[in-house]
Structures are given as structure tokens and as C-alpha cells.
mmCIF file of C-alpha atoms in Angstrom:
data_model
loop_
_atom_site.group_PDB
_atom_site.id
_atom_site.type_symbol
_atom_site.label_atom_id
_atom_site.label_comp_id
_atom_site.label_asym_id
_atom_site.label_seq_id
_atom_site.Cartn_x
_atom_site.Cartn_y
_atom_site.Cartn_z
ATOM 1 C CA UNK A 4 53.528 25.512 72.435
ATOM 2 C CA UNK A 5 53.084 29.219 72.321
ATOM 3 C CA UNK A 6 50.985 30.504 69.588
ATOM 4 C CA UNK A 7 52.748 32.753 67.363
ATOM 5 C CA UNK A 8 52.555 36.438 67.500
ATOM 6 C CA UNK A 9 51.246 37.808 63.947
ATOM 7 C CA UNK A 10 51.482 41.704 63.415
ATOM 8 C CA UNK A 11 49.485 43.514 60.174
ATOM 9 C CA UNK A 12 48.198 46.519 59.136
ATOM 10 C CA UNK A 13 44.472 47.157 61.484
ATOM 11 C CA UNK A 14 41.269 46.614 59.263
ATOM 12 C CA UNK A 15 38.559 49.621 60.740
ATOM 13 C CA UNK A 16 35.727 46.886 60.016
ATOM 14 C CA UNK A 17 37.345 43.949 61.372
ATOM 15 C CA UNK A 18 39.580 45.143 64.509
ATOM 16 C CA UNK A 19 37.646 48.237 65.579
ATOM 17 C CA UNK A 20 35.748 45.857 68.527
ATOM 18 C CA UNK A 21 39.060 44.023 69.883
ATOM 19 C CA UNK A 22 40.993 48.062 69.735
ATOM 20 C CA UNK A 23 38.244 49.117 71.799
ATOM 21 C CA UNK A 24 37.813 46.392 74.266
ATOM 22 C CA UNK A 25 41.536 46.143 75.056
ATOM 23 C CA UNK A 26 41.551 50.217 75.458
ATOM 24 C CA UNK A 27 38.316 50.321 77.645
ATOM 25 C CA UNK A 28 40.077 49.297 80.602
ATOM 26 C CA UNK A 29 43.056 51.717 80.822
ATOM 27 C CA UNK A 30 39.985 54.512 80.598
ATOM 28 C CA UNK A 31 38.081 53.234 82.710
ATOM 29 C CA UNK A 32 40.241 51.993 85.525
ATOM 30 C CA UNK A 33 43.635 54.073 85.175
ATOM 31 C CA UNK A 34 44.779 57.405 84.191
ATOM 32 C CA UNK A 35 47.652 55.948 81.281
ATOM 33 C CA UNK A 36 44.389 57.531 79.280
ATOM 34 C CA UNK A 37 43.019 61.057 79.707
ATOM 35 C CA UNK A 38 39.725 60.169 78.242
ATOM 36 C CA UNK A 39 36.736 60.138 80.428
ATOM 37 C CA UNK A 40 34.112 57.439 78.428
ATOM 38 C CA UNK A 41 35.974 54.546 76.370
ATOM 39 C CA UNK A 42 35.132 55.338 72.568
ATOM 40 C CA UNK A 43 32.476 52.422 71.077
ATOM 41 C CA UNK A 44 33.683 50.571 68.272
ATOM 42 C CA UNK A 45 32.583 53.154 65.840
ATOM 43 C CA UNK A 46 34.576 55.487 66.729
ATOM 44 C CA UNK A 47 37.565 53.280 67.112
ATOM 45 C CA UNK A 48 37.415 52.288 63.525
ATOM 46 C CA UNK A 49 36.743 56.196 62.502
ATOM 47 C CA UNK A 50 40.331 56.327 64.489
ATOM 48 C CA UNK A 51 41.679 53.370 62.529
ATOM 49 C CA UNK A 52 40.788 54.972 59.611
ATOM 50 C CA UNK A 53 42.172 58.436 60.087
ATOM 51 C CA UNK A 54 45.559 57.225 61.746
ATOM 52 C CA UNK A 55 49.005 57.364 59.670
ATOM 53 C CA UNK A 56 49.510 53.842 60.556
ATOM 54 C CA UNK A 57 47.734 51.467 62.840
ATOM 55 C CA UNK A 58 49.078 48.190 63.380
ATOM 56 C CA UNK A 59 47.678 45.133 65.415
ATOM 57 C CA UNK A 60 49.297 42.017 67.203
ATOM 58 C CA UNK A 61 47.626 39.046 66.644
ATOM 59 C CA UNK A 62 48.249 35.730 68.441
ATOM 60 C CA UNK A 63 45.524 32.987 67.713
ATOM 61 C CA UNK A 64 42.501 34.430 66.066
ATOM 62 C CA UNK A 65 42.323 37.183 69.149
ATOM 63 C CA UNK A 66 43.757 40.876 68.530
ATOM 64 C CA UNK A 67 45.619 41.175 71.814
ATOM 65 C CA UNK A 68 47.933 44.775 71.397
ATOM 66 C CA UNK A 69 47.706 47.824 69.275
ATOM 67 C CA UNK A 70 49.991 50.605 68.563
ATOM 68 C CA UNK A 71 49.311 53.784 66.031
ATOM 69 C CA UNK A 72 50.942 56.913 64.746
ATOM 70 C CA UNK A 73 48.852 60.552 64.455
ATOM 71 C CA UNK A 74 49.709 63.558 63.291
ATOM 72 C CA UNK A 75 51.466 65.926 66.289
ATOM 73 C CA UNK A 76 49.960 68.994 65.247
ATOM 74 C CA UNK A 77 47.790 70.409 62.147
ATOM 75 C CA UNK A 78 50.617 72.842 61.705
ATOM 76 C CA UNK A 79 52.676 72.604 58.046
ATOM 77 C CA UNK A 80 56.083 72.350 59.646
ATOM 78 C CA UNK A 81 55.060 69.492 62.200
ATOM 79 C CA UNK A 82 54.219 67.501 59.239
ATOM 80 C CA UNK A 83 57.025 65.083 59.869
ATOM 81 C CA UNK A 84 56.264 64.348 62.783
ATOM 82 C CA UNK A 85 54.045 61.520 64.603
ATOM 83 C CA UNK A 86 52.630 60.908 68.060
ATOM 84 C CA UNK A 87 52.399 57.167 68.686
ATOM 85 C CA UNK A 88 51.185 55.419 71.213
ATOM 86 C CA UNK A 89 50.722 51.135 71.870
ATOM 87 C CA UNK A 90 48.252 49.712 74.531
ATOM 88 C CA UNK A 91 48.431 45.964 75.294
ATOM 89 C CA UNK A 92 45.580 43.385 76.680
ATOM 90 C CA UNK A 93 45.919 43.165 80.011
ATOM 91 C CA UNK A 94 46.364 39.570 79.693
ATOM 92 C CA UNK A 95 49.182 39.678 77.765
ATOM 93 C CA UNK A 96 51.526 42.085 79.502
ATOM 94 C CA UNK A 97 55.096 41.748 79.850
ATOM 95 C CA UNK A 98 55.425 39.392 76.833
ATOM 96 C CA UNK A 99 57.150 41.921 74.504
ATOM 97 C CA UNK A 100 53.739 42.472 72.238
ATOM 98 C CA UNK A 101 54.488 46.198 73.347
ATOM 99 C CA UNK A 102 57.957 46.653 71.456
ATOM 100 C CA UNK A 103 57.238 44.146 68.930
ATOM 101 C CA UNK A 104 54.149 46.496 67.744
ATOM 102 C CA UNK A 105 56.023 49.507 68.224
ATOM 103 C CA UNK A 106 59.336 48.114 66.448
ATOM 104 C CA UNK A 107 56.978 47.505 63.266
ATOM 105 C CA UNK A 108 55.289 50.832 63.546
ATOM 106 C CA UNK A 109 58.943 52.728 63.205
ATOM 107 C CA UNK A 110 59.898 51.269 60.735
ATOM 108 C CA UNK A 111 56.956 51.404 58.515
ATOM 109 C CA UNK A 112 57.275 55.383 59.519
ATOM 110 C CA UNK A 113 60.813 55.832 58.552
ATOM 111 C CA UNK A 114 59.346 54.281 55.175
ATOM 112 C CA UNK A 115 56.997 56.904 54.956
ATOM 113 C CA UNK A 116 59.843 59.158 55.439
ATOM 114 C CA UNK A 117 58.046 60.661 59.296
ATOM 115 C CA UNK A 118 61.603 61.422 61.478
ATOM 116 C CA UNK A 119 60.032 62.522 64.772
ATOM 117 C CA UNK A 120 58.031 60.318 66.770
ATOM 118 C CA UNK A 121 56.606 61.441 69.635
ATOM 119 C CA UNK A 122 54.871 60.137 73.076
ATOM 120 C CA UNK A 123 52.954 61.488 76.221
ATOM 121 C CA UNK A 124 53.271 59.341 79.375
ATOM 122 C CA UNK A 125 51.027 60.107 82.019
ATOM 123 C CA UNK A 126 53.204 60.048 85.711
ATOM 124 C CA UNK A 127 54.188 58.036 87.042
ATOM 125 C CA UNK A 128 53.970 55.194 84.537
ATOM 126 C CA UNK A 129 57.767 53.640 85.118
ATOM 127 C CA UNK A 130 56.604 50.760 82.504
ATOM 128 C CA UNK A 131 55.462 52.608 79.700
ATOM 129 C CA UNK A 132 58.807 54.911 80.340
ATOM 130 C CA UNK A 133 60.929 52.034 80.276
ATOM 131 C CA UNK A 134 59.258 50.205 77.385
ATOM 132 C CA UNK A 135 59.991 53.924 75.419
ATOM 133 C CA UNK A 136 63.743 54.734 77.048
ATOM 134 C CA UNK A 137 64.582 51.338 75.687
ATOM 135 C CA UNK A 138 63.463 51.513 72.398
ATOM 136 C CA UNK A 139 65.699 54.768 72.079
ATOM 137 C CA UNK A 140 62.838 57.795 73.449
ATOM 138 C CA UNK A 141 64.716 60.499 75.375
ATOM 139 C CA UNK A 142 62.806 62.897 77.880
ATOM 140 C CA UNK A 143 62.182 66.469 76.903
ATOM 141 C CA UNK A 144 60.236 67.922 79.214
ATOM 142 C CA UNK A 145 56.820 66.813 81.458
ATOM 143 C CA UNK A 146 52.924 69.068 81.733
ATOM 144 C CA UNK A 147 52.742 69.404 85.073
ATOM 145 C CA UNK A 148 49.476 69.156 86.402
ATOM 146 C CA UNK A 149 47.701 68.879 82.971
ATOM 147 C CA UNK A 150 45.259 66.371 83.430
ATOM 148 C CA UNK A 151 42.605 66.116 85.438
ATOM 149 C CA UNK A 152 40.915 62.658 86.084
ATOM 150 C CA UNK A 153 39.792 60.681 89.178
ATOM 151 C CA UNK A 154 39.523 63.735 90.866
ATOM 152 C CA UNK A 155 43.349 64.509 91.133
ATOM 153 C CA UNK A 156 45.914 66.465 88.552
ATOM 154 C CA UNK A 157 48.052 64.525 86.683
ATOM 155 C CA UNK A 158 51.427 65.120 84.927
ATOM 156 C CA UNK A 159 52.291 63.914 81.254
ATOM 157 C CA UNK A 160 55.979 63.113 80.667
ATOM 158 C CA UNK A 161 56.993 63.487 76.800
ATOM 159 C CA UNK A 162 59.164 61.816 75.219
ATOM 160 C CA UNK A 163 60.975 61.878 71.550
ATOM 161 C CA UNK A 164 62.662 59.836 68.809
ATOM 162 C CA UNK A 165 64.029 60.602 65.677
ATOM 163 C CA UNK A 166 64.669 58.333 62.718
ATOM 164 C CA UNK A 167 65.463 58.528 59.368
ATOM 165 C CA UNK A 168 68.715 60.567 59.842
ATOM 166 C CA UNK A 169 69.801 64.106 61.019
ATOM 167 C CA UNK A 170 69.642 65.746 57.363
ATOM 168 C CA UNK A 171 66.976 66.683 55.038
ATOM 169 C CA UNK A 172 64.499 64.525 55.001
ATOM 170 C CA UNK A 173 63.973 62.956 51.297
ATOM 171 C CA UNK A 174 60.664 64.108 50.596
ATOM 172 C CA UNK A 175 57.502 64.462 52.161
ATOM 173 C CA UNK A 176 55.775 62.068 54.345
ATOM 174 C CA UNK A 177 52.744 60.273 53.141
#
């Protein structure tokens, strides 16, 4: 019998080491990350700690997916707006950990009354695009050659969802 899948809020203390183990790897051995040197479990609970929301999948005793929400730019007017992002163990791929996080993560943000979500793809990453085209993302436009890493240039694909409704939003987010 399949253990079952818990999701919760990420402590910086206790899930910083699992965040950073399962993130190493897509560093280290892909371009789905533009960073160079995978951050040490310090930093990953500094990350933790400054994120809107950070959520982790659980399943056992082992943290085995994350997904998070940051703010899209320091400017006032972008303050309802997120960039979120969800990386999965390697082992656990394909097992719907991905949405699952990512289904809890919008809709604690809609609670905190955030209405654009927003997410970079490096290309070509068919996956990660389906994983966001079903959940509702739409394209709006790709960085061409924006990246560089492994010695080559590499596009980023963006993609965007709103929630929360079309009008004013009800207050600010927080």
C-alpha cells in the first residue's frame, strides 16, 4: 500500500536539507535551473523564510517535492503578483506530487488575495509546460537566449495565471 502523500506549510529549520537535496540535482545536472552552485541548506531555509508561501509534500517521513511563491518584482504595482515555481525528487516523478503541491499553493494565494501567478520555463521543458498549461497557465511570451549555462544560450518560456477574479482585488495581499 502506497504511503500517503501529506502536504504542509515548509519549516526553514526542519525542511531546509531535504529542499536543497531534491533541488541540487536540477542545478547541477540540467538547465530547468539557471543557477550555477546548488544553495547549502542555509540558504535554502533563508529562502524558506523569505518566500510568500512555501509548501512541502511529504510521503513517509521523507520530504519528496516542493513548490513556493516570491514576489515578481520589488515594484508597488506588482505587489499582487507571485512567481512560483515546484521541483519534485527525481524519484518520485510523474506521480502527481507536482500539481498536488502547486494546487495547494493557489489556493492558499487566492487566500492571501495574490491574482497573478507567474512562471519561467527554461526551453524546451515540454513537462514542466504541460504540468503548467494544465493547471490553467497560458503563454505570454519566451527570453530568447537569456541564459547562459553549460556553455550554450538558453530560452525561458513564461507563463501566467490569474485567480481571484477579473475585478478589484479585495484588499491587499499579505
Amino acid at each position: 500500500m502506497a504511503q500517503q502523500l501529506t502536504i504542509r506549510s515548509a519549516d526553514p529549520e526542519l525542511d531546509a536539507w531535504a529542499c536543497a537535496q531534491i533541488y541540487a540535482p536540477y542545478v547541477t545536472d540540467t538547465v530547468v535551473s539557471f543557477e550555477l552552485d546548488p544553495p547549502p541548506a542555509p540558504e535554502m531555509a533563508q529562502r524558506i523564510g523569505d518566500a510568500i508561501e512555501w509548501l512541502v509534500a511529504i510521503r513517509g517521513d521523507q520530504v519528496i517535492g516542493y513548490a513556493y511563491a516570491v514576489q515578481h518584482r520589488q515594484r508597488a504595482a506588482y505587489r499582487f503578483a507571485c512567481d512560483v515555481s515546484v521541483y519534485v525528487d527525481r524519484g518520485a516523478h510523474r506521480g502527481g506530487i507536482g500539481s498536488e503541491l502547486y494546487r495547494q499553493l493557489f489556493a492558499r494565494l487566492e487566500k492571501r488575495n495574490y491574482r497573478t501567478l507567474c512562471a519561467g520555463i527554461t526551453m524546451p521543458n515540454d513537462a514542466s509546460e504541460g504540468l503548467h498549461t494544465a493547471l490553467g497557465f497560458t503563454r505570454v511570451g519566451v527570453y530568447h537566449q537569456i541564459g547562459w549555462k553549460f556553455e550554450a544560450w538558453h530560452d525561458t518560456l513564461w507563463m501566467q495565471k490569474h485567480i481571484g477574479g477579473a475585478g478589484p482585488p479585495a484588499g491587499e495581499p499579505g
